[in-house]
Short mmCIF file of C-alpha atoms (C1' of nucleotides) in Angstrom, two decimals:
data_model
loop_
_atom_site.label_atom_id
_atom_site.label_comp_id
_atom_site.label_asym_id
_atom_site.label_seq_id
_atom_site.Cartn_x
_atom_site.Cartn_y
_atom_site.Cartn_z
CA MET A 24 -17.56 26.75 -1.20
CA ASN A 25 -15.67 29.77 -2.55
CA VAL A 26 -12.45 31.62 -1.84
CA GLN A 27 -14.11 33.93 0.72
CA GLU A 28 -15.57 31.09 2.74
CA ALA A 29 -12.33 29.14 2.56
CA MET A 30 -10.36 32.15 3.75
CA GLN A 31 -12.73 32.63 6.67
CA ARG A 32 -12.46 28.99 7.62
CA LEU A 33 -8.67 29.22 7.67
CA LYS A 34 -8.76 32.29 9.89
CA ASP A 35 -11.32 30.78 12.24
CA LYS A 36 -9.05 27.82 12.86
CA GLY A 37 -5.98 29.94 13.46
CA TYR A 38 -4.24 29.12 10.20
CA LYS A 39 -2.43 31.76 8.28
CA TYR A 40 -3.59 33.21 5.05
CA THR A 41 -0.62 33.39 2.74
CA ASP A 42 -0.31 34.49 -0.87
CA LYS A 43 0.30 30.92 -1.95
CA ARG A 44 -2.79 29.65 -0.19
CA GLN A 45 -4.87 32.40 -1.72
CA ASP A 46 -3.59 31.57 -5.17
CA MET A 47 -4.19 27.86 -4.64
CA LEU A 48 -7.74 28.55 -3.56
CA GLN A 49 -8.26 30.89 -6.48
CA LEU A 50 -7.02 28.19 -8.84
CA PHE A 51 -9.54 25.70 -7.53
CA SER A 52 -12.22 28.34 -7.75
CA ASP A 53 -11.39 29.18 -11.36
CA GLU A 54 -11.06 25.56 -12.41
CA SER A 55 -14.08 23.79 -11.03
CA ARG A 56 -12.70 20.36 -11.76
CA TYR A 57 -10.49 17.69 -10.25
CA LEU A 58 -6.82 18.69 -10.23
CA ALA A 59 -3.84 16.50 -9.40
CA ALA A 60 -0.98 17.81 -7.25
CA LYS A 61 1.17 18.18 -10.35
CA ASP A 62 -1.53 20.27 -12.05
CA VAL A 63 -1.58 22.57 -9.06
CA LEU A 64 2.20 22.81 -8.96
CA GLU A 65 2.36 23.61 -12.65
CA ALA A 66 -0.21 26.39 -12.34
CA MET A 67 1.32 27.79 -9.17
CA GLN A 68 4.84 27.91 -10.51
CA LYS A 69 3.76 30.51 -13.06
CA GLU A 70 3.30 32.96 -10.20
CA HIS A 71 5.60 31.62 -7.51
CA ASP A 72 9.09 30.72 -8.50
CA GLY A 73 10.43 28.26 -5.97
CA MET A 74 7.00 26.70 -5.33
CA SER A 75 7.49 23.11 -4.25
CA PHE A 76 5.46 19.94 -4.05
CA ASP A 77 5.79 19.91 -0.26
CA THR A 78 3.71 23.00 0.16
CA ILE A 79 1.18 21.86 -2.40
CA TYR A 80 0.69 18.55 -0.63
CA ARG A 81 0.61 20.09 2.80
CA ASN A 82 -2.02 22.59 1.76
CA LEU A 83 -4.08 20.09 -0.20
CA SER A 84 -4.13 17.98 2.92
CA LEU A 85 -5.03 20.89 5.18
CA PHE A 86 -7.75 22.17 2.86
CA THR A 87 -9.25 18.71 2.66
CA ASP A 88 -9.22 18.32 6.44
CA LEU A 89 -11.01 21.66 6.74
CA GLY A 90 -13.62 20.60 4.20
CA ILE A 91 -12.53 23.23 1.70
CA LEU A 92 -11.49 20.68 -0.89
CA GLU A 93 -12.73 17.19 -1.55
CA GLY A 94 -10.53 14.48 -2.97
CA THR A 95 -10.77 11.36 -5.04
CA GLU A 96 -8.32 8.89 -6.46
CA LEU A 97 -7.82 8.03 -10.10
CA ASN A 98 -5.10 5.83 -11.58
CA GLY A 99 -3.03 5.93 -8.43
CA GLU A 100 -3.01 9.66 -8.04
CA LYS A 101 -5.07 11.82 -5.76
CA ARG A 102 -7.13 14.60 -7.23
CA PHE A 103 -8.93 17.49 -5.59
CA ARG A 104 -11.66 19.96 -6.35
CA PHE A 105 -13.42 22.72 -4.49
CA SER A 106 -15.82 21.07 -2.11
CA CYS A 107 -19.38 20.97 -3.31
CA SER A 108 -20.65 17.96 -1.38
CA VAL A 109 -21.56 20.14 1.55
CA ASP A 110 -24.41 21.84 -0.25
CA GLU A 111 -26.37 18.75 -1.16
CA HIS A 112 -25.52 15.09 -1.45
CA HIS A 113 -24.57 14.18 -4.98
CA HIS A 114 -21.96 12.46 -7.11
CA HIS A 115 -19.91 13.15 -10.20
CA VAL A 116 -19.40 12.28 -13.79
CA ILE A 117 -15.69 12.92 -14.23
CA CYS A 118 -13.86 13.55 -17.49
CA LEU A 119 -10.82 11.30 -17.63
CA ASP A 120 -9.08 13.86 -19.80
CA CYS A 121 -9.48 17.20 -18.08
CA GLY A 122 -11.10 16.28 -14.76
CA LYS A 123 -14.22 18.32 -15.45
CA THR A 124 -17.32 17.14 -13.61
CA LYS A 125 -21.08 17.15 -13.83
CA HIS A 126 -23.32 16.38 -10.90
CA ILE A 127 -25.55 13.37 -10.58
CA HIS A 128 -28.36 14.11 -8.18
CA HIS A 129 -29.16 10.58 -7.24
CA CYS A 130 -27.81 8.64 -4.33
CA PRO A 131 -28.00 4.88 -4.50
CA MET A 132 -26.98 4.64 -0.87
CA ASP A 133 -30.50 4.63 0.51
CA ASP A 134 -31.41 1.39 -1.18
CA GLU A 135 -32.46 -1.63 0.77
CA PRO A 136 -29.58 -3.94 -0.33
CA VAL A 137 -27.11 -1.45 1.07
CA ARG A 138 -28.86 -0.99 4.38
CA SER A 139 -29.28 -4.71 4.88
CA SER A 140 -25.71 -5.69 4.06
CA GLY A 141 -24.74 -5.91 7.71
CA PHE A 142 -21.80 -3.58 7.18
CA GLU A 143 -21.21 -0.50 9.25
CA VAL A 144 -21.04 1.93 6.37
CA VAL A 145 -18.59 4.79 6.73
CA GLY A 146 -18.40 6.11 3.20
CA HIS A 147 -18.87 5.37 -0.43
CA LYS A 148 -17.82 6.35 -3.91
CA PHE A 149 -20.18 6.62 -6.82
CA GLU A 150 -18.23 8.02 -9.69
CA ILE A 151 -18.72 7.72 -13.40
CA TYR A 152 -15.75 8.08 -15.70
CA GLY A 153 -15.79 9.22 -19.26
CA TYR A 154 -15.01 12.06 -21.62
CA CYS A 155 -16.79 15.36 -21.59
CA GLU A 156 -18.04 16.91 -24.80
CA GLU A 157 -14.89 18.98 -25.31
CA CYS A 158 -12.50 16.10 -24.76
CA LYS A 159 -14.53 13.44 -26.52
CA ALA A 160 -13.48 13.99 -30.13
CA PRO A 161 -9.79 15.00 -29.92
CA ALA A 162 -8.50 12.65 -27.25
CA ALA A 163 -10.87 9.67 -27.35
CA GLN A 164 -8.72 7.84 -24.78
CA MET B 30 -14.53 -17.28 -12.27
CA ASN B 31 -12.62 -20.13 -10.61
CA VAL B 32 -9.18 -21.67 -10.75
CA GLN B 33 -10.15 -24.09 -13.53
CA GLU B 34 -11.50 -21.38 -15.78
CA ALA B 35 -8.54 -19.13 -15.08
CA MET B 36 -6.12 -21.94 -15.91
CA GLN B 37 -7.91 -22.59 -19.18
CA ARG B 38 -7.81 -18.93 -20.08
CA LEU B 39 -4.06 -18.83 -19.51
CA LYS B 40 -3.49 -21.87 -21.69
CA ASP B 41 -5.72 -20.55 -24.45
CA LYS B 42 -3.69 -17.41 -24.67
CA GLY B 43 -0.36 -19.23 -24.74
CA TYR B 44 0.69 -18.30 -21.22
CA LYS B 45 2.37 -20.83 -19.03
CA TYR B 46 0.81 -22.41 -16.04
CA THR B 47 3.34 -22.33 -13.24
CA ASP B 48 3.15 -23.45 -9.64
CA LYS B 49 3.23 -19.86 -8.49
CA ARG B 50 0.40 -18.83 -10.75
CA GLN B 51 -1.65 -21.78 -9.59
CA ASP B 52 -1.07 -20.89 -5.96
CA MET B 53 -1.89 -17.24 -6.59
CA LEU B 54 -5.13 -18.22 -8.27
CA GLN B 55 -5.92 -20.63 -5.46
CA LEU B 56 -5.35 -17.86 -2.94
CA PHE B 57 -7.82 -15.58 -4.66
CA SER B 58 -10.25 -18.46 -4.89
CA ASP B 59 -9.95 -19.26 -1.19
CA GLU B 60 -10.14 -15.63 -0.11
CA SER B 61 -13.03 -14.13 -1.97
CA ARG B 62 -12.11 -10.61 -1.02
CA TYR B 63 -9.92 -7.73 -2.16
CA LEU B 64 -6.23 -8.39 -1.54
CA ALA B 65 -3.36 -5.93 -1.85
CA ALA B 66 -0.08 -6.97 -3.47
CA LYS B 67 1.52 -7.20 -0.05
CA ASP B 68 -1.23 -9.55 1.17
CA VAL B 69 -0.56 -11.80 -1.80
CA LEU B 70 3.19 -11.70 -1.24
CA GLU B 71 2.79 -12.53 2.42
CA ALA B 72 0.58 -15.51 1.69
CA MET B 73 2.73 -16.75 -1.18
CA GLN B 74 6.00 -16.55 0.75
CA LYS B 75 4.73 -19.27 3.08
CA GLU B 76 4.98 -21.73 0.19
CA HIS B 77 7.56 -20.14 -2.07
CA ASP B 78 10.74 -18.96 -0.49
CA GLY B 79 12.27 -16.33 -2.76
CA MET B 80 8.88 -15.09 -3.97
CA SER B 81 9.20 -11.47 -4.99
CA PHE B 82 6.96 -8.49 -5.55
CA ASP B 83 7.94 -8.39 -9.22
CA THR B 84 6.24 -11.66 -9.98
CA ILE B 85 3.22 -10.76 -7.89
CA TYR B 86 2.76 -7.48 -9.72
CA ARG B 87 3.39 -8.99 -13.13
CA ASN B 88 0.85 -11.71 -12.53
CA LEU B 89 -1.72 -9.42 -10.96
CA SER B 90 -1.44 -7.28 -14.04
CA LEU B 91 -1.67 -10.24 -16.42
CA PHE B 92 -4.62 -11.77 -14.61
CA THR B 93 -6.44 -8.46 -14.67
CA ASP B 94 -5.81 -8.02 -18.39
CA LEU B 95 -7.21 -11.49 -18.98
CA GLY B 96 -10.31 -10.72 -16.92
CA ILE B 97 -9.41 -13.28 -14.27
CA LEU B 98 -9.07 -10.68 -11.54
CA GLU B 99 -10.70 -7.32 -11.10
CA GLY B 100 -9.03 -4.44 -9.35
CA THR B 101 -9.92 -1.40 -7.35
CA GLU B 102 -7.99 1.28 -5.56
CA LEU B 103 -8.21 2.10 -1.90
CA ASN B 104 -6.02 4.54 0.03
CA GLY B 105 -3.44 4.68 -2.71
CA GLU B 106 -2.96 0.98 -3.09
CA LYS B 107 -4.38 -1.35 -5.69
CA ARG B 108 -6.40 -4.31 -4.57
CA PHE B 109 -7.63 -7.32 -6.48
CA ARG B 110 -10.21 -10.03 -6.19
CA PHE B 111 -11.38 -12.93 -8.30
CA SER B 112 -13.48 -11.47 -11.05
CA CYS B 113 -17.19 -11.71 -10.46
CA SER B 114 -18.42 -8.82 -12.57
CA VAL B 115 -18.62 -11.04 -15.62
CA ASP B 116 -21.53 -13.02 -14.28
CA GLU B 117 -23.89 -10.15 -13.68
CA HIS B 118 -23.49 -6.43 -13.26
CA HIS B 119 -23.22 -5.48 -9.63
CA HIS B 120 -21.15 -3.52 -7.12
CA HIS B 121 -19.58 -4.05 -3.75
CA VAL B 122 -19.74 -3.15 -0.13
CA ILE B 123 -16.10 -3.44 0.91
CA CYS B 124 -14.77 -3.94 4.42
CA LEU B 125 -12.00 -1.42 5.03
CA ASP B 126 -10.41 -3.81 7.48
CA CYS B 127 -10.22 -7.18 5.74
CA GLY B 128 -11.37 -6.39 2.21
CA LYS B 129 -14.37 -8.70 2.42
CA THR B 130 -17.21 -7.80 0.07
CA LYS B 131 -20.93 -8.15 -0.32
CA HIS B 132 -22.72 -7.59 -3.57
CA ILE B 133 -25.15 -4.81 -4.28
CA HIS B 134 -27.48 -5.79 -7.08
CA HIS B 135 -28.44 -2.36 -8.16
CA CYS B 136 -26.86 -0.27 -10.84
CA PRO B 137 -27.43 3.45 -10.71
CA MET B 138 -25.89 3.83 -14.15
CA ASP B 139 -29.14 3.50 -16.08
CA ASP B 140 -30.59 6.62 -14.54
CA GLU B 141 -31.63 9.56 -16.63
CA PRO B 142 -29.20 12.10 -15.12
CA VAL B 143 -26.30 9.88 -16.13
CA ARG B 144 -27.48 9.30 -19.67
CA SER B 145 -28.15 12.97 -20.25
CA SER B 146 -24.86 14.26 -18.87
CA GLY B 147 -23.36 14.61 -22.33
CA PHE B 148 -20.31 12.59 -21.32
CA GLU B 149 -19.12 9.59 -23.25
CA VAL B 150 -19.17 7.17 -20.35
CA VAL B 151 -16.43 4.55 -20.30
CA GLY B 152 -16.67 3.22 -16.77
CA HIS B 153 -17.77 3.89 -13.26
CA LYS B 154 -17.19 2.99 -9.67
CA PHE B 155 -19.94 2.47 -7.18
CA GLU B 156 -18.34 1.23 -4.01
CA ILE B 157 -19.45 1.47 -0.43
CA TYR B 158 -16.85 1.37 2.32
CA GLY B 159 -17.34 0.20 5.85
CA TYR B 160 -16.68 -2.55 8.32
CA CYS B 161 -18.10 -6.02 8.04
CA GLU B 162 -19.68 -7.71 11.03
CA GLU B 163 -16.46 -9.47 12.02
CA CYS B 164 -14.28 -6.36 11.84
CA LYS B 165 -16.82 -3.93 13.26
CA ALA B 166 -16.27 -4.49 16.97
CA PRO B 167 -12.53 -5.18 17.38
CA ALA B 168 -10.98 -2.69 14.97
CA ALA B 169 -13.61 0.05 14.64
CA GLN B 170 -11.25 2.15 12.50
"C1'" DA C 19 7.35 37.01 19.91
"C1'" DT C 20 5.53 33.01 18.48
"C1'" DA C 21 3.31 29.69 16.15
"C1'" DA C 22 2.48 28.64 11.59
"C1'" DC C 23 4.47 28.31 6.92
"C1'" DT C 24 7.91 27.12 3.58
"C1'" DG C 25 11.87 25.02 0.80
"C1'" DC C 26 15.31 21.76 0.82
"C1'" DA C 27 16.71 17.27 0.96
"C1'" DA C 28 15.82 12.87 2.09
"C1'" DA C 29 12.85 9.10 2.78
"C1'" DA C 30 8.91 6.44 2.30
"C1'" DA C 31 5.45 3.39 0.00
"C1'" DG C 32 3.80 1.23 -3.92
"C1'" DT C 33 4.83 -0.11 -8.42
"C1'" DT C 34 7.49 -0.90 -12.75
"C1'" DT C 35 11.43 -2.31 -15.65
"C1'" DG C 36 16.07 -4.16 -17.80
"C1'" DC C 37 18.68 -7.99 -17.74
"C1'" DA C 38 20.33 -12.54 -17.16
"C1'" DT C 39 18.76 -16.98 -15.94
"C1'" DC C 40 15.41 -20.52 -15.58
"C1'" DC C 41 11.61 -23.45 -16.88
"C1'" DA C 42 7.13 -25.10 -19.21
"C1'" DT C 43 5.80 -26.21 -23.57
"C1'" DA D 7 14.80 -25.02 -28.54
"C1'" DT D 8 12.23 -21.39 -27.66
"C1'" DG D 9 9.47 -18.03 -25.80
"C1'" DG D 10 7.45 -17.10 -21.59
"C1'" DA D 11 8.43 -16.67 -16.34
"C1'" DT D 12 11.23 -15.33 -12.61
"C1'" DG D 13 14.57 -12.98 -9.24
"C1'" DC D 14 17.61 -9.40 -8.61
"C1'" DA D 15 18.63 -4.78 -8.48
"C1'" DA D 16 17.59 -0.47 -9.79
"C1'" DA D 17 14.48 3.02 -11.16
"C1'" DC D 18 10.20 5.35 -11.04
"C1'" DT D 19 6.02 7.92 -9.29
"C1'" DT D 20 3.52 9.86 -5.89
"C1'" DT D 21 3.45 11.38 -1.37
"C1'" DT D 22 5.40 12.29 3.33
"C1'" DT D 23 8.66 14.03 6.81
"C1'" DG D 24 12.69 16.29 9.64
"C1'" DC D 25 14.95 20.33 9.85
"C1'" DA D 26 16.21 25.03 9.67
"C1'" DG D 27 14.94 29.42 8.12
"C1'" DT D 28 10.97 32.68 6.99
"C1'" DT D 29 6.60 35.02 7.59
"C1'" DA D 30 1.78 36.28 9.18
"C1'" DT D 31 -0.49 37.33 13.26
#
DNA sequence: ATAACTGCAAAAAGTTTGCATCCAT
DNA sequence: ATGGATGCAAACTTTTTGCAGTTAT
């Protein structure tokens, strides 16, 4: 997923392509990591003066519905990143400090114990939390 | 983990063993599934009249700190169940309807891609969401 | 022109906290 | 008696929503 594709998807669905949406998409493109709503607001307010949480949340929600962003939840707050799950099934190692991710190309979902659990599986989360090499030393939790 | 063990752990640490705590522990023992704070409050108010969220939250937090309960987060709300991770490392299939769980005895954490990610790993979440056999038919999302 | 977008203000849901009182030890 | 436990009320955080005005198509 990139800004071009995202823009096209918005247009195709009849949604408008505003400056703020473009800048939000560009932000997620530049920062390929999980951002919280407040991170997005902070970054956006540098360019757009009256920028409010409402718009951030509404667009995060729209983008997620359209498959442009993918979300997760950490410590009670939702975080989003440019969608990359579409390309190939994988999971993330996520830095608890900056939200940076690395991919894990292994899916434990195919295993026998899962299939035989009797549950109708609708989703799953395989996420590993830690500190990336940059955040390891200084922050260390 | 069971009510006896939990009680002992409280005493060892100098915490008091109150009726409400006993009943909370008993609830988690009876219902071996993930409960939200509001589930606990609802159940507790049948026995204890003025029972408030404050006490529920304070005790959920204390029990978790002491390793009596383990928590997860689903749709923006925290859920807890009697701790079972201590016995042996495993993960859960969780029913999105009732919170019932089944264990998955497979840990994808040992895999090479994880070890070589360069992250200092401090935790992970491998959870599978779905509907258990009882909740499958009636609710179906 | 019109349907979507936005900011404002208010509300909502879940959780936490200060304080005075109460109770287990 | 003493320090932990509790209820009350209020605050807090994150997210959502109604409304009226604005903007992209």
